[in-house]
Amino acid sequence: MPETTAGLLAQIADTGRDAVRGGWSRPVFSSAERELLEWSQEQCTRRELDVDVDGNGVLWAWWNPAGLPLVDAVVTGSHLDSVPGGGAFDGPLGVVSALRAVDLLRQRQVAPTRPLAVAVFPEEEGSRFGIACLGSRLLTGALPADRALGLRDPDGNTLADAARRAGLDPHRMGRDDAALARIGAFVELHVEQGRGLVDLAAPVAVASSIIGHGRWRMTVHGRGDHAGTTLLADRRDPVVVAAQVVLVVRSVAAEHPGTRATVGRFQPVPGGTNVIASRVDLWLDVRHPEDAVTAAVVEEIGRRAGAAAAGEGCTVEIHEESLSPTVDFDPALRDRVRATVPGAPVLATGAGHDAGILAEHVPTAMLFVRNPTGVSHSPEEHVEDDDAERGSVALADVLGALLT
Ligand code: HGY
Ligand code: MN
Ligand code: MN
């Protein structure tokens, strides 16, 4: 009897556990993430799917028993990489549920009239190279390959070098029209990152939209000096400014209802206990359903940060790293999915997904599975075994409806 969804997840539960931060850390091209990709490839091969990893590092595993031309395919899947100290379900639940859905379709003796592919996209979190949904952005051309290949991780490795070490050919990276032309519809299942389903006492939801979101790198420049020999009046301490910026981020967000603004990464350089930093790098994540509000929030943060910097004899620069507008999923596909999963509420999400990038090119839908804690990007993220199975059954129902 093929494994249950929870049984499959249990097989990878120890891969990438982070003993220092807690939770799981599976950055793209790390040994943990590569171990998950190999496990996924093996699971696909066991299911007699035709497996291929393309030039962008996207895994495609084809189920095409009728030997149909690879066009108008139904594609489902998600990602395997995680944020630092993240949860066990963000990404892998969508990949494992896709495998389980193939098992269920076979048990139901579904004869697909369209090819099906399970897909796994690399670097969805952007935790290593800074740009979220890197794999799907490369595939769609949303991010030019030459810009992507020069991206560096915190240790200074370029994407090109890291991809090469993972066995990819950086020269093959970039927009892949042939791959896009094969996709007729994309359906991604994902753990809910919020309490919508808990509060509605429902196990599975259909997504309506992804709110717009962007990332900006801010750098506060000051003057590095000795912590013991520099009087306060002589200091140009960028950490003092950066600390004010963090509070500015919160207050500007509070002035614009519905805004989510976060500073999750904050790095004084050089970062010594007895050293006044010369600069501080910090990263800003701002999200709002209205793209114009996101822009206004970032502009106001930049203005107030500049004033705070001037007060300390410092300067601040702000650089947009990525920006994704609000995405409304394909209404016809959304309604078809809703009809296939009776009673499923329709929920928006504040989290980005590869589905949000693909939605510009192919009809795309998402399913969310109940997360009793509502928490994500944290070890507290959770899905009960029964709900995990309900999610796979719902995904199989949706895929079955699209494939026949
Ligand atoms: O940041 C996000 O919303 C997603 O988890 N990458
Ligand atoms: Mn995710
Ligand atoms: Mn995530």
PDB file of N, CA, C and O in Angstrom, residues 309-361:
ATOM      1  N   ALA A 309      19.424  59.062   9.595  1.00  0.00           N
ATOM      2  CA  ALA A 309      20.856  58.930   9.277  1.00  0.00           C
ATOM      3  C   ALA A 309      21.558  60.284   9.394  1.00  0.00           C
ATOM      4  O   ALA A 309      22.632  60.405  10.003  1.00  0.00           O
ATOM      5  N   ALA A 310      20.904  61.299   8.863  1.00  0.00           N
ATOM      6  CA  ALA A 310      21.533  62.642   8.892  1.00  0.00           C
ATOM      7  C   ALA A 310      21.796  63.088  10.328  1.00  0.00           C
ATOM      8  O   ALA A 310      22.845  63.668  10.647  1.00  0.00           O
ATOM      9  N   GLY A 311      20.867  62.709  11.217  1.00  0.00           N
ATOM     10  CA  GLY A 311      21.008  63.103  12.624  1.00  0.00           C
ATOM     11  C   GLY A 311      22.222  62.474  13.296  1.00  0.00           C
ATOM     12  O   GLY A 311      22.677  62.899  14.345  1.00  0.00           O
ATOM     13  N   GLU A 312      22.768  61.437  12.686  1.00  0.00           N
ATOM     14  CA  GLU A 312      23.900  60.726  13.299  1.00  0.00           C
ATOM     15  C   GLU A 312      25.144  60.848  12.401  1.00  0.00           C
ATOM     16  O   GLU A 312      26.117  60.113  12.564  1.00  0.00           O
ATOM     17  N   GLY A 313      25.049  61.747  11.416  1.00  0.00           N
ATOM     18  CA  GLY A 313      26.194  61.920  10.513  1.00  0.00           C
ATOM     19  C   GLY A 313      26.436  60.718   9.619  1.00  0.00           C
ATOM     20  O   GLY A 313      27.558  60.469   9.177  1.00  0.00           O
ATOM     21  N   CYS A 314      25.363  59.948   9.399  1.00  0.00           N
ATOM     22  CA  CYS A 314      25.456  58.744   8.550  1.00  0.00           C
ATOM     23  C   CYS A 314      24.673  58.974   7.260  1.00  0.00           C
ATOM     24  O   CYS A 314      24.001  59.997   7.093  1.00  0.00           O
ATOM     25  N   THR A 315      24.793  58.020   6.358  1.00  0.00           N
ATOM     26  CA  THR A 315      23.970  58.060   5.134  1.00  0.00           C
ATOM     27  C   THR A 315      23.289  56.697   4.979  1.00  0.00           C
ATOM     28  O   THR A 315      23.768  55.691   5.553  1.00  0.00           O
ATOM     29  N   VAL A 316      22.207  56.679   4.223  1.00  0.00           N
ATOM     30  CA  VAL A 316      21.505  55.395   4.031  1.00  0.00           C
ATOM     31  C   VAL A 316      21.166  55.254   2.561  1.00  0.00           C
ATOM     32  O   VAL A 316      20.827  56.234   1.887  1.00  0.00           O
ATOM     33  N   GLU A 317      21.328  54.042   2.046  1.00  0.00           N
ATOM     34  CA  GLU A 317      20.897  53.772   0.675  1.00  0.00           C
ATOM     35  C   GLU A 317      19.913  52.601   0.700  1.00  0.00           C
ATOM     36  O   GLU A 317      19.960  51.745   1.600  1.00  0.00           O
ATOM     37  N   ILE A 318      19.012  52.595  -0.269  1.00  0.00           N
ATOM     38  CA  ILE A 318      17.985  51.546  -0.318  1.00  0.00           C
ATOM     39  C   ILE A 318      17.927  50.991  -1.739  1.00  0.00           C
ATOM     40  O   ILE A 318      17.965  51.747  -2.714  1.00  0.00           O
ATOM     41  N   HIS A 319      17.938  49.659  -1.839  1.00  0.00           N
ATOM     42  CA  HIS A 319      18.028  49.006  -3.157  1.00  0.00           C
ATOM     43  C   HIS A 319      16.940  47.930  -3.258  1.00  0.00           C
ATOM     44  O   HIS A 319      16.868  47.046  -2.404  1.00  0.00           O
ATOM     45  N   GLU A 320      16.101  48.062  -4.287  1.00  0.00           N
ATOM     46  CA  GLU A 320      15.033  47.057  -4.470  1.00  0.00           C
ATOM     47  C   GLU A 320      15.647  45.753  -4.961  1.00  0.00           C
ATOM     48  O   GLU A 320      16.360  45.726  -5.963  1.00  0.00           O
ATOM     49  N   GLU A 321      15.381  44.659  -4.268  1.00  0.00           N
ATOM     50  CA  GLU A 321      15.923  43.347  -4.696  1.00  0.00           C
ATOM     51  C   GLU A 321      14.892  42.545  -5.491  1.00  0.00           C
ATOM     52  O   GLU A 321      15.230  41.844  -6.442  1.00  0.00           O
ATOM     53  N   SER A 322      13.648  42.624  -5.089  1.00  0.00           N
ATOM     54  CA  SER A 322      12.610  41.941  -5.876  1.00  0.00           C
ATOM     55  C   SER A 322      11.267  42.563  -5.540  1.00  0.00           C
ATOM     56  O   SER A 322      11.084  43.128  -4.468  1.00  0.00           O
ATOM     57  N   LEU A 323      10.358  42.507  -6.500  1.00  0.00           N
ATOM     58  CA  LEU A 323       9.022  43.080  -6.304  1.00  0.00           C
ATOM     59  C   LEU A 323       8.034  42.246  -7.113  1.00  0.00           C
ATOM     60  O   LEU A 323       8.236  41.998  -8.297  1.00  0.00           O
ATOM     61  N   SER A 324       7.004  41.751  -6.412  1.00  0.00           N
ATOM     62  CA  SER A 324       5.968  40.947  -7.080  1.00  0.00           C
ATOM     63  C   SER A 324       4.621  41.627  -6.874  1.00  0.00           C
ATOM     64  O   SER A 324       4.210  41.809  -5.729  1.00  0.00           O
ATOM     65  N   PRO A 325       3.948  42.016  -7.938  1.00  0.00           N
ATOM     66  CA  PRO A 325       2.634  42.641  -7.769  1.00  0.00           C
ATOM     67  C   PRO A 325       1.607  41.645  -7.234  1.00  0.00           C
ATOM     68  O   PRO A 325       1.834  40.426  -7.272  1.00  0.00           O
ATOM     69  N   THR A 326       0.505  42.182  -6.744  1.00  0.00           N
ATOM     70  CA  THR A 326      -0.592  41.304  -6.295  1.00  0.00           C
ATOM     71  C   THR A 326      -1.048  40.439  -7.462  1.00  0.00           C
ATOM     72  O   THR A 326      -1.159  40.921  -8.591  1.00  0.00           O
ATOM     73  N   VAL A 327      -1.248  39.156  -7.193  1.00  0.00           N
ATOM     74  CA  VAL A 327      -1.660  38.209  -8.239  1.00  0.00           C
ATOM     75  C   VAL A 327      -3.042  37.656  -7.894  1.00  0.00           C
ATOM     76  O   VAL A 327      -3.263  37.155  -6.797  1.00  0.00           O
ATOM     77  N   ASP A 328      -3.982  37.813  -8.826  1.00  0.00           N
ATOM     78  CA  ASP A 328      -5.289  37.154  -8.682  1.00  0.00           C
ATOM     79  C   ASP A 328      -5.253  35.907  -9.548  1.00  0.00           C
ATOM     80  O   ASP A 328      -4.976  35.992 -10.751  1.00  0.00           O
ATOM     81  N   PHE A 329      -5.522  34.751  -8.952  1.00  0.00           N
ATOM     82  CA  PHE A 329      -5.431  33.508  -9.723  1.00  0.00           C
ATOM     83  C   PHE A 329      -6.530  33.425 -10.787  1.00  0.00           C
ATOM     84  O   PHE A 329      -7.578  34.081 -10.658  1.00  0.00           O
ATOM     85  N   ASP A 330      -6.295  32.622 -11.797  1.00  0.00           N
ATOM     86  CA  ASP A 330      -7.206  32.491 -12.937  1.00  0.00           C
ATOM     87  C   ASP A 330      -8.622  32.155 -12.450  1.00  0.00           C
ATOM     88  O   ASP A 330      -8.840  31.090 -11.857  1.00  0.00           O
ATOM     89  N   PRO A 331      -9.589  33.057 -12.675  1.00  0.00           N
ATOM     90  CA  PRO A 331     -10.938  32.826 -12.107  1.00  0.00           C
ATOM     91  C   PRO A 331     -11.589  31.527 -12.591  1.00  0.00           C
ATOM     92  O   PRO A 331     -12.204  30.803 -11.796  1.00  0.00           O
ATOM     93  N   ALA A 332     -11.427  31.205 -13.862  1.00  0.00           N
ATOM     94  CA  ALA A 332     -12.071  29.986 -14.388  1.00  0.00           C
ATOM     95  C   ALA A 332     -11.471  28.746 -13.717  1.00  0.00           C
ATOM     96  O   ALA A 332     -12.197  27.849 -13.271  1.00  0.00           O
ATOM     97  N   LEU A 333     -10.150  28.713 -13.594  1.00  0.00           N
ATOM     98  CA  LEU A 333      -9.517  27.550 -12.962  1.00  0.00           C
ATOM     99  C   LEU A 333      -9.852  27.521 -11.476  1.00  0.00           C
ATOM    100  O   LEU A 333     -10.137  26.459 -10.914  1.00  0.00           O
ATOM    101  N   ARG A 334      -9.857  28.702 -10.852  1.00  0.00           N
ATOM    102  CA  ARG A 334     -10.204  28.769  -9.429  1.00  0.00           C
ATOM    103  C   ARG A 334     -11.594  28.191  -9.211  1.00  0.00           C
ATOM    104  O   ARG A 334     -11.823  27.361  -8.314  1.00  0.00           O
ATOM    105  N   ASP A 335     -12.542  28.588 -10.051  1.00  0.00           N
ATOM    106  CA  ASP A 335     -13.922  28.109  -9.868  1.00  0.00           C
ATOM    107  C   ASP A 335     -14.044  26.617 -10.164  1.00  0.00           C
ATOM    108  O   ASP A 335     -14.810  25.897  -9.518  1.00  0.00           O
ATOM    109  N   ARG A 336     -13.226  26.155 -11.118  1.00  0.00           N
ATOM    110  CA  ARG A 336     -13.249  24.710 -11.423  1.00  0.00           C
ATOM    111  C   ARG A 336     -12.707  23.930 -10.213  1.00  0.00           C
ATOM    112  O   ARG A 336     -13.238  22.886  -9.840  1.00  0.00           O
ATOM    113  N   VAL A 337     -11.674  24.479  -9.603  1.00  0.00           N
ATOM    114  CA  VAL A 337     -11.093  23.830  -8.416  1.00  0.00           C
ATOM    115  C   VAL A 337     -12.104  23.858  -7.275  1.00  0.00           C
ATOM    116  O   VAL A 337     -12.322  22.865  -6.586  1.00  0.00           O
ATOM    117  N   ARG A 338     -12.771  24.999  -7.106  1.00  0.00           N
ATOM    118  CA  ARG A 338     -13.773  25.115  -6.029  1.00  0.00           C
ATOM    119  C   ARG A 338     -14.868  24.076  -6.218  1.00  0.00           C
ATOM    120  O   ARG A 338     -15.343  23.439  -5.264  1.00  0.00           O
ATOM    121  N   ALA A 339     -15.287  23.882  -7.480  1.00  0.00           N
ATOM    122  CA  ALA A 339     -16.374  22.919  -7.752  1.00  0.00           C
ATOM    123  C   ALA A 339     -15.905  21.494  -7.441  1.00  0.00           C
ATOM    124  O   ALA A 339     -16.712  20.620  -7.095  1.00  0.00           O
ATOM    125  N   THR A 340     -14.598  21.284  -7.505  1.00  0.00           N
ATOM    126  CA  THR A 340     -14.062  19.937  -7.287  1.00  0.00           C
ATOM    127  C   THR A 340     -13.796  19.658  -5.805  1.00  0.00           C
ATOM    128  O   THR A 340     -13.701  18.506  -5.393  1.00  0.00           O
ATOM    129  N   VAL A 341     -13.668  20.740  -5.033  1.00  0.00           N
ATOM    130  CA  VAL A 341     -13.425  20.568  -3.587  1.00  0.00           C
ATOM    131  C   VAL A 341     -14.584  21.233  -2.841  1.00  0.00           C
ATOM    132  O   VAL A 341     -14.476  22.374  -2.362  1.00  0.00           O
ATOM    133  N   PRO A 342     -15.739  20.550  -2.782  1.00  0.00           N
ATOM    134  CA  PRO A 342     -16.940  21.175  -2.229  1.00  0.00           C
ATOM    135  C   PRO A 342     -16.706  21.713  -0.816  1.00  0.00           C
ATOM    136  O   PRO A 342     -16.036  21.077  -0.012  1.00  0.00           O
ATOM    137  N   GLY A 343     -17.227  22.883  -0.588  1.00  0.00           N
ATOM    138  CA  GLY A 343     -17.172  23.449   0.764  1.00  0.00           C
ATOM    139  C   GLY A 343     -15.856  24.113   1.092  1.00  0.00           C
ATOM    140  O   GLY A 343     -15.708  24.713   2.149  1.00  0.00           O
ATOM    141  N   ALA A 344     -14.887  24.053   0.170  1.00  0.00           N
ATOM    142  CA  ALA A 344     -13.585  24.677   0.478  1.00  0.00           C
ATOM    143  C   ALA A 344     -13.732  26.193   0.434  1.00  0.00           C
ATOM    144  O   ALA A 344     -14.194  26.740  -0.578  1.00  0.00           O
ATOM    145  N   PRO A 345     -13.332  26.871   1.513  1.00  0.00           N
ATOM    146  CA  PRO A 345     -13.367  28.341   1.478  1.00  0.00           C
ATOM    147  C   PRO A 345     -12.353  28.867   0.470  1.00  0.00           C
ATOM    148  O   PRO A 345     -11.412  28.157   0.101  1.00  0.00           O
ATOM    149  N   VAL A 346     -12.538  30.119   0.042  1.00  0.00           N
ATOM    150  CA  VAL A 346     -11.589  30.768  -0.869  1.00  0.00           C
ATOM    151  C   VAL A 346     -10.836  31.828  -0.051  1.00  0.00           C
ATOM    152  O   VAL A 346     -11.465  32.698   0.559  1.00  0.00           O
ATOM    153  N   LEU A 347      -9.520  31.688   0.009  1.00  0.00           N
ATOM    154  CA  LEU A 347      -8.720  32.566   0.875  1.00  0.00           C
ATOM    155  C   LEU A 347      -7.588  33.237   0.096  1.00  0.00           C
ATOM    156  O   LEU A 347      -6.976  32.614  -0.786  1.00  0.00           O
ATOM    157  N   ALA A 348      -7.296  34.460   0.463  1.00  0.00           N
ATOM    158  CA  ALA A 348      -6.115  35.139  -0.079  1.00  0.00           C
ATOM    159  C   ALA A 348      -4.922  34.748   0.793  1.00  0.00           C
ATOM    160  O   ALA A 348      -5.097  34.208   1.885  1.00  0.00           O
ATOM    161  N   THR A 349      -3.720  35.002   0.292  1.00  0.00           N
ATOM    162  CA  THR A 349      -2.563  34.729   1.124  1.00  0.00           C
ATOM    163  C   THR A 349      -1.578  35.897   1.083  1.00  0.00           C
ATOM    164  O   THR A 349      -1.462  36.584   0.064  1.00  0.00           O
ATOM    165  N   GLY A 350      -0.868  36.053   2.177  1.00  0.00           N
ATOM    166  CA  GLY A 350       0.191  37.070   2.230  1.00  0.00           C
ATOM    167  C   GLY A 350       1.536  36.468   1.912  1.00  0.00           C
ATOM    168  O   GLY A 350       2.564  37.150   1.973  1.00  0.00           O
ATOM    169  N   ALA A 351       1.563  35.170   1.569  1.00  0.00           N
ATOM    170  CA  ALA A 351       2.835  34.518   1.263  1.00  0.00           C
ATOM    171  C   ALA A 351       3.002  34.382  -0.240  1.00  0.00           C
ATOM    172  O   ALA A 351       2.039  34.112  -0.968  1.00  0.00           O
ATOM    173  N   GLY A 352       4.231  34.558  -0.697  1.00  0.00           N
ATOM    174  CA  GLY A 352       4.519  34.388  -2.123  1.00  0.00           C
ATOM    175  C   GLY A 352       4.732  32.926  -2.455  1.00  0.00           C
ATOM    176  O   GLY A 352       5.042  32.110  -1.585  1.00  0.00           O
ATOM    177  N   HIS A 353       4.500  32.584  -3.718  1.00  0.00           N
ATOM    178  CA  HIS A 353       4.671  31.195  -4.179  1.00  0.00           C
ATOM    179  C   HIS A 353       5.089  31.180  -5.640  1.00  0.00           C
ATOM    180  O   HIS A 353       4.788  32.135  -6.385  1.00  0.00           O
ATOM    181  N   ASP A 354       5.682  30.067  -6.076  1.00  0.00           N
ATOM    182  CA  ASP A 354       6.004  29.938  -7.500  1.00  0.00           C
ATOM    183  C   ASP A 354       4.733  30.059  -8.350  1.00  0.00           C
ATOM    184  O   ASP A 354       4.759  30.553  -9.482  1.00  0.00           O
ATOM    185  N   ALA A 355       3.618  29.614  -7.770  1.00  0.00           N
ATOM    186  CA  ALA A 355       2.341  29.738  -8.503  1.00  0.00           C
ATOM    187  C   ALA A 355       2.078  31.197  -8.864  1.00  0.00           C
ATOM    188  O   ALA A 355       1.501  31.499  -9.915  1.00  0.00           O
ATOM    189  N   GLY A 356       2.520  32.112  -7.996  1.00  0.00           N
ATOM    190  CA  GLY A 356       2.304  33.539  -8.264  1.00  0.00           C
ATOM    191  C   GLY A 356       3.113  34.028  -9.446  1.00  0.00           C
ATOM    192  O   GLY A 356       2.708  34.939 -10.175  1.00  0.00           O
ATOM    193  N   ILE A 357       4.267  33.417  -9.662  1.00  0.00           N
ATOM    194  CA  ILE A 357       5.117  33.811 -10.801  1.00  0.00           C
ATOM    195  C   ILE A 357       4.578  33.185 -12.084  1.00  0.00           C
ATOM    196  O   ILE A 357       4.449  33.833 -13.125  1.00  0.00           O
ATOM    197  N   LEU A 358       4.194  31.912 -11.990  1.00  0.00           N
ATOM    198  CA  LEU A 358       3.693  31.207 -13.186  1.00  0.00           C
ATOM    199  C   LEU A 358       2.348  31.768 -13.642  1.00  0.00           C
ATOM    200  O   LEU A 358       1.986  31.673 -14.819  1.00  0.00           O
ATOM    201  N   ALA A 359       1.603  32.380 -12.692  1.00  0.00           N
ATOM    202  CA  ALA A 359       0.237  32.847 -13.001  1.00  0.00           C
ATOM    203  C   ALA A 359       0.220  33.849 -14.149  1.00  0.00           C
ATOM    204  O   ALA A 359      -0.796  34.013 -14.824  1.00  0.00           O
ATOM    205  N   GLU A 360       1.347  34.507 -14.393  1.00  0.00           N
ATOM    206  CA  GLU A 360       1.401  35.462 -15.515  1.00  0.00           C
ATOM    207  C   GLU A 360       1.428  34.758 -16.858  1.00  0.00           C
ATOM    208  O   GLU A 360       1.201  35.367 -17.898  1.00  0.00           O
ATOM    209  N   HIS A 361       1.750  33.478 -16.824  1.00  0.00           N
ATOM    210  CA  HIS A 361       1.992  32.767 -18.103  1.00  0.00           C
ATOM    211  C   HIS A 361       1.011  31.638 -18.355  1.00  0.00           C
ATOM    212  O   HIS A 361       0.736  31.313 -19.506  1.00  0.00           O
TER     213      HIS A 361
END
